Short mmCIF file of C-alpha atoms and ligand atoms in Angstrom, two decimals:
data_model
loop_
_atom_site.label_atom_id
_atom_site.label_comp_id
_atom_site.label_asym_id
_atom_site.label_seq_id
_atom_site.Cartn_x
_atom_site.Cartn_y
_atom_site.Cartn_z
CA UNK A 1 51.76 48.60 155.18
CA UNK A 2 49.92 48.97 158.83
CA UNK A 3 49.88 52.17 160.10
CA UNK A 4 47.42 53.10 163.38
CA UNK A 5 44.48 55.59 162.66
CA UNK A 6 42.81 57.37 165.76
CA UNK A 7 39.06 58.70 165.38
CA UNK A 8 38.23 61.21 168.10
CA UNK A 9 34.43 61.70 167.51
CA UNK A 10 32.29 63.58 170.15
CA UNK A 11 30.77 60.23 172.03
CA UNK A 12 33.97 58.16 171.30
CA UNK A 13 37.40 57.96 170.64
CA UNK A 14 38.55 54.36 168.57
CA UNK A 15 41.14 53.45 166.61
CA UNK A 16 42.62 49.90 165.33
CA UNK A 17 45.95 49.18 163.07
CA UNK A 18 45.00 49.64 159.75
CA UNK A 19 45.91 47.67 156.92
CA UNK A 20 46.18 51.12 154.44
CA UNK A 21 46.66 49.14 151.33
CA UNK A 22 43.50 47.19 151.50
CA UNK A 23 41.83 49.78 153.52
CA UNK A 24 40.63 47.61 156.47
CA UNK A 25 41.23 47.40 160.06
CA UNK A 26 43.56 44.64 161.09
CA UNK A 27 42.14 44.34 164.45
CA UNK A 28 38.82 44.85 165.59
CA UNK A 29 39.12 48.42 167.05
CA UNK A 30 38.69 49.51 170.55
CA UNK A 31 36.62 52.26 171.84
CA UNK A 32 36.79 54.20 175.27
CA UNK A 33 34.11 57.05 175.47
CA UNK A 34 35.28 60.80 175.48
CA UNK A 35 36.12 62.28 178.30
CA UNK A 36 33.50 65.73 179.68
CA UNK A 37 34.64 67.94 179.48
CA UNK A 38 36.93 66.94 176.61
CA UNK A 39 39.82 68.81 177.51
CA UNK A 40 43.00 68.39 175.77
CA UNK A 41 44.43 66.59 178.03
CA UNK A 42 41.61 64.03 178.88
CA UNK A 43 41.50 63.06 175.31
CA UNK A 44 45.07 62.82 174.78
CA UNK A 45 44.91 60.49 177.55
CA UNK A 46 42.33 58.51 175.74
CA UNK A 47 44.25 58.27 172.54
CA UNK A 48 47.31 57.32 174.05
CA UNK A 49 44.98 54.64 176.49
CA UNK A 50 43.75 53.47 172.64
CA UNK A 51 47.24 52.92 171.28
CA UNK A 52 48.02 50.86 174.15
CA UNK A 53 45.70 49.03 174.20
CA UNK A 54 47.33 47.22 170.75
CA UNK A 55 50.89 47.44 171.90
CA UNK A 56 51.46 49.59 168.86
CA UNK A 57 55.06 51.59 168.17
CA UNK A 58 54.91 53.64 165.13
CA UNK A 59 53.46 56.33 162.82
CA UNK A 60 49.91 57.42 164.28
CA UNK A 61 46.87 59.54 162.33
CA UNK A 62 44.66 60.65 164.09
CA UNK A 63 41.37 62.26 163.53
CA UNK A 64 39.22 65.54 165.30
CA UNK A 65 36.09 67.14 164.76
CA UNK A 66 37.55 70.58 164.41
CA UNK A 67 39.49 72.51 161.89
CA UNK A 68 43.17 71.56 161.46
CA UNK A 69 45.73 73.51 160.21
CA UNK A 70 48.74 71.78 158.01
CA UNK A 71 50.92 72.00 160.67
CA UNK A 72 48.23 70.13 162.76
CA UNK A 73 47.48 72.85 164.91
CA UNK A 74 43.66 72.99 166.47
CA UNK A 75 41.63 76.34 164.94
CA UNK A 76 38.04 75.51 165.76
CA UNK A 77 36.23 72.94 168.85
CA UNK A 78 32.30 73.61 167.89
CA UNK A 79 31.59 70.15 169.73
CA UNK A 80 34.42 69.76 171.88
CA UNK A 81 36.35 71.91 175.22
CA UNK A 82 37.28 75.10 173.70
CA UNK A 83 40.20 74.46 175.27
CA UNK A 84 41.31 72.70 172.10
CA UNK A 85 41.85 76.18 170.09
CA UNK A 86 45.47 77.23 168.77
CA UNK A 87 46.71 73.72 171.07
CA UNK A 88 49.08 72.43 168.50
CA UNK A 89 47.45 68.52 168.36
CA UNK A 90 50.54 67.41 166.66
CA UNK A 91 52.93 67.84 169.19
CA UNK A 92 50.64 66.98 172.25
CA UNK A 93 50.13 63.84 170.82
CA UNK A 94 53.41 62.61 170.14
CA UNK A 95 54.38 63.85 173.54
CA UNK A 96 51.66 61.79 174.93
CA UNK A 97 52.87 58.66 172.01
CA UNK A 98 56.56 58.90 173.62
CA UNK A 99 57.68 60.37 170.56
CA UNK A 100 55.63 58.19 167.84
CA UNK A 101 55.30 60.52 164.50
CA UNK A 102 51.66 61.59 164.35
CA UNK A 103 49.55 63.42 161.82
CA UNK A 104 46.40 65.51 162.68
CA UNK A 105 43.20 66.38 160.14
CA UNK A 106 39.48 67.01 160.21
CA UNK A 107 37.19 64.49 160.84
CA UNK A 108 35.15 64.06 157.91
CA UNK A 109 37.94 64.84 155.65
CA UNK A 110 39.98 61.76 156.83
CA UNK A 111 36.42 59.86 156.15
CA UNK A 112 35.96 61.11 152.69
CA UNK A 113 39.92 60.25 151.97
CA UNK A 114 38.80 56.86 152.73
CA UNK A 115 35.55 56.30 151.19
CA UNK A 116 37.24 58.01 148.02
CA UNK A 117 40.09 55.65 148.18
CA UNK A 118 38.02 52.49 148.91
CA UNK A 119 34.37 53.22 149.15
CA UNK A 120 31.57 54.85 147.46
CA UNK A 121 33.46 57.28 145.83
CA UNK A 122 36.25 55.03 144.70
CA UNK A 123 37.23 56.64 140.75
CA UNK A 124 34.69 59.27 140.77
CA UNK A 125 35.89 62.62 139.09
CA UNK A 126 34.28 65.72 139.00
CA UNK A 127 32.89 67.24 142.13
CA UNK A 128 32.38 64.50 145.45
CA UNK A 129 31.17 65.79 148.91
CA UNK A 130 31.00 63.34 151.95
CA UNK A 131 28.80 64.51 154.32
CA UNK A 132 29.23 62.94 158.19
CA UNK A 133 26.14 62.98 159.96
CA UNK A 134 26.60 62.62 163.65
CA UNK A 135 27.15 64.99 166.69
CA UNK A 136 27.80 67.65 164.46
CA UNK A 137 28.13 67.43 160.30
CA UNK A 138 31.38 67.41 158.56
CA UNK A 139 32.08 67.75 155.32
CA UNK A 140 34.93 66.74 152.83
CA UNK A 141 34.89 68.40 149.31
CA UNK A 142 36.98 66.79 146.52
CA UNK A 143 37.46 67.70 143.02
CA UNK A 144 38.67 65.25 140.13
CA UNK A 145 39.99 63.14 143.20
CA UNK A 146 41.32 66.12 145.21
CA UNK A 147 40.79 67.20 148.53
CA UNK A 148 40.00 70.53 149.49
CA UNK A 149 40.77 70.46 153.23
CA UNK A 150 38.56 71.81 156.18
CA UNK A 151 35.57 72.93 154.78
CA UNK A 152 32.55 73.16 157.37
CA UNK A 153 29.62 72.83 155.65
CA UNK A 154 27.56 71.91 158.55
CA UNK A 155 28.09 75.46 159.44
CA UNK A 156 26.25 76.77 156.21
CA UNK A 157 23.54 78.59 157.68
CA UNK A 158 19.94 77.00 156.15
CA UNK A 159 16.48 79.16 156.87
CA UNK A 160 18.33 80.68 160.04
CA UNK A 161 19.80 78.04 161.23
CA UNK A 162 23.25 76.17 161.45
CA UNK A 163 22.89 72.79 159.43
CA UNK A 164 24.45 71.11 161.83
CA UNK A 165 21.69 71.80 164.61
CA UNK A 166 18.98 70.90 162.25
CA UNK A 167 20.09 67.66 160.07
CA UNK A 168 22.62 65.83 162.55
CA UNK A 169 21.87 62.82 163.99
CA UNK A 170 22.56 64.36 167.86
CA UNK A 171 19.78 66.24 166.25
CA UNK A 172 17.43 63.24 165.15
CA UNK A 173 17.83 61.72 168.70
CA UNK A 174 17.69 65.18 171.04
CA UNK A 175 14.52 66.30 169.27
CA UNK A 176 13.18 62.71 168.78
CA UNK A 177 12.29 63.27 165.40
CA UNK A 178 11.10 60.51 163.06
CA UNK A 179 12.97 58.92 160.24
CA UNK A 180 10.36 61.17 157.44
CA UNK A 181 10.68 64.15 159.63
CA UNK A 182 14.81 63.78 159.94
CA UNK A 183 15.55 62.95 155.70
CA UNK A 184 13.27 65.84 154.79
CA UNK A 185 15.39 68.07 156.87
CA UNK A 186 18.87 66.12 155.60
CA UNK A 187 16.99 66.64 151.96
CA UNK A 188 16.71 70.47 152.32
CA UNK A 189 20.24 70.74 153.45
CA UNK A 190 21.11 68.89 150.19
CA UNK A 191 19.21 70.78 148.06
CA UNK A 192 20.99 73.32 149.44
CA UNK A 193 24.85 72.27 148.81
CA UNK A 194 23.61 70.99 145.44
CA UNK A 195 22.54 74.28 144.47
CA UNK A 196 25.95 76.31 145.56
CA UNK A 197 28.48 73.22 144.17
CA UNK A 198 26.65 70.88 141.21
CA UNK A 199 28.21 67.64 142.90
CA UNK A 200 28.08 64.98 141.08
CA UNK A 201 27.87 62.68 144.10
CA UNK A 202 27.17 62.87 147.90
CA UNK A 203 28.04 60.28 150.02
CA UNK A 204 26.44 60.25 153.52
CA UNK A 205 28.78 58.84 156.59
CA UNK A 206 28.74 58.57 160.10
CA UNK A 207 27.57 56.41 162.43
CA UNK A 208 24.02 56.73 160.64
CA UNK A 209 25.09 55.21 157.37
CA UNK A 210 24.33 51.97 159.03
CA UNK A 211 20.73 52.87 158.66
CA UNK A 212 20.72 54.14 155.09
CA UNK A 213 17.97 51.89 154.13
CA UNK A 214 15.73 53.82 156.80
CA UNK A 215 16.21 57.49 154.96
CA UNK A 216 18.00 57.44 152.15
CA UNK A 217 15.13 56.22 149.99
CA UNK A 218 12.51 59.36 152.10
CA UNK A 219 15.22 61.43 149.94
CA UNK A 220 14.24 63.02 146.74
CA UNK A 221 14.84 65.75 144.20
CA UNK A 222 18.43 66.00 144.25
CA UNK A 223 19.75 65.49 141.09
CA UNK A 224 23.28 64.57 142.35
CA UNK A 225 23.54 60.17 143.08
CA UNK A 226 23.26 60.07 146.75
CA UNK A 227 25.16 57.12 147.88
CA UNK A 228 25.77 55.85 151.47
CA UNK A 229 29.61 55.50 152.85
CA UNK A 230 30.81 52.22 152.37
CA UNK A 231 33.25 51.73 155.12
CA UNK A 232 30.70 53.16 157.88
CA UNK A 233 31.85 54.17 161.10
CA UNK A 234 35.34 53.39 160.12
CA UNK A 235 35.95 55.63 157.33
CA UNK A 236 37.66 57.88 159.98
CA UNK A 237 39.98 55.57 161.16
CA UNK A 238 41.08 54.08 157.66
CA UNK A 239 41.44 57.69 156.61
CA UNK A 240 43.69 58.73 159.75
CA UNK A 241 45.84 55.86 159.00
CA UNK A 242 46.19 56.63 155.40
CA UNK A 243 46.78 60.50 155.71
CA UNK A 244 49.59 59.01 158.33
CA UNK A 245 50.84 56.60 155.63
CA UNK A 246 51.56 59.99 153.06
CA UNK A 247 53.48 62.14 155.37
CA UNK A 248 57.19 62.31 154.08
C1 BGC B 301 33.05 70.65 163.06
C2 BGC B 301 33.73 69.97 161.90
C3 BGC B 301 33.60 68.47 162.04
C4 BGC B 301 32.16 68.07 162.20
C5 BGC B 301 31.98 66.59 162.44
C6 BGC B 301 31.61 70.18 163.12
O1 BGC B 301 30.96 70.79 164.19
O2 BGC B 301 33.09 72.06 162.94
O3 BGC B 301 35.08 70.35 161.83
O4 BGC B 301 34.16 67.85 160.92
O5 BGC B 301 31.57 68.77 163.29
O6 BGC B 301 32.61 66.18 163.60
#
């Protein structure tokens, strides 16, 4: 079954048709950069410019880097317009889709959906948290399989500050800090979740997980595996399209 997943990340917004039985995009995707500010409106102008750009009629997931409630209404924008909060995503979008049926949900847990499905997390039980590294840090918690939806872990406060304006990879790039420098701070954070939920896995995501090689080996101590996302920078999209493919 194809069904079209949406990413709306903080320098980008891509998404592709998705093949959600294989887990792979069945075009190459397309990208336009996000609108500043990143109003409502602009970026519902994006997505819709993104769906068009394949022709596509039909059921649409999409993803944002926010907190979304079941009915896929907007209750946090820590890297996006404020604007965003209590807009009812849902409904905007499918206005702006002429009609198409769309599903809304948090960045990183549409990721770790994927990755769990068809990545590095594929049949692991007990406790799994994907960690997305990028402007901010999202996070996806599952249990035996299951996703607990909308935890923000990269708003765990580490040594007095937010995680997410110490480890992310806006971070690594503002502050120009080098690859030793960046895992030891990434390591810390770890240390940190590992002490408050045992996992038995973390898998790191975002755009960085291209680069694993560079840091994941600077990591140590953490007894947890520490494996890099499989489906990279498309985990988003495959999971957008998949949380699209379950709604009744
Ligand atoms: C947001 C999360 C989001 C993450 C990654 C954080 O700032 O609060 O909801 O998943 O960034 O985009």
């Amino acid at each position: 079954m194809q069904i079209f997943g949406v990413d709306i990340g903080g320098s980008g917004i891509k998404g592709a048709p998705v093949d959600v039985d294989r887990g792979e995009l069945s075009d190459p995707r397309h990208k336009v950069l996000t609108p500043h500010p990143a109003t409502p409106d602009a970026v519902a102008d994006c997505v819709r410019e993104v769906v068009a750009h394949f022709d596509w009629s039909g059921p649409v997931g999409v993803t944002f880097p926010g907190v979304v409630s079941g009915g896929g209404t907007i209750r946090s924008a820590a890297n996006v317009d404020k604007g965003w909060i209590d807009v009812g995503a849902r409904a905007l979008l499918s206005e702006r889709l002429g009609g198409a049926p769309v599903t809304v949900l948090n960045d990183a847990d549409a990721a770790g959906v994927a990755e769990m499905r068809f990545g590095a997390g594929h049949g692991r039980g007990g406790t799994v948290i994907m960690l997305t590294l990028g402007t901010g840090i999202g996070s996806a918690v599952f249990t035996e399989g299951r996703l607990v939806p909308n935890t923000e872990l990269g708003h765990l406060e580490l040594h007095g500050h937010e995680a997410e304006k110490r480890a992310s990879t806006k971070v690594r790039d503002d502050e120009q800090l080098t690859w030793e420098h960046w895992a030891h701070r990434v390591q810390k954070y770890l240390a940190h979740l590992e002490m408050l939920f045992s996992p038995e896995l973390f898998i790191i995501g975002g755009g960085v997980s291209r680069k694993a090689h560079k840091f994941l080996p600077l990591i140590e101590g953490i007894r947890a595996e520490v494996a890099p996302a499989e489906l990279l920078n498309n985990a988003g999209i495959v999971g957008a399209a998949m949380a699209a493919s379950r709604e009744p």
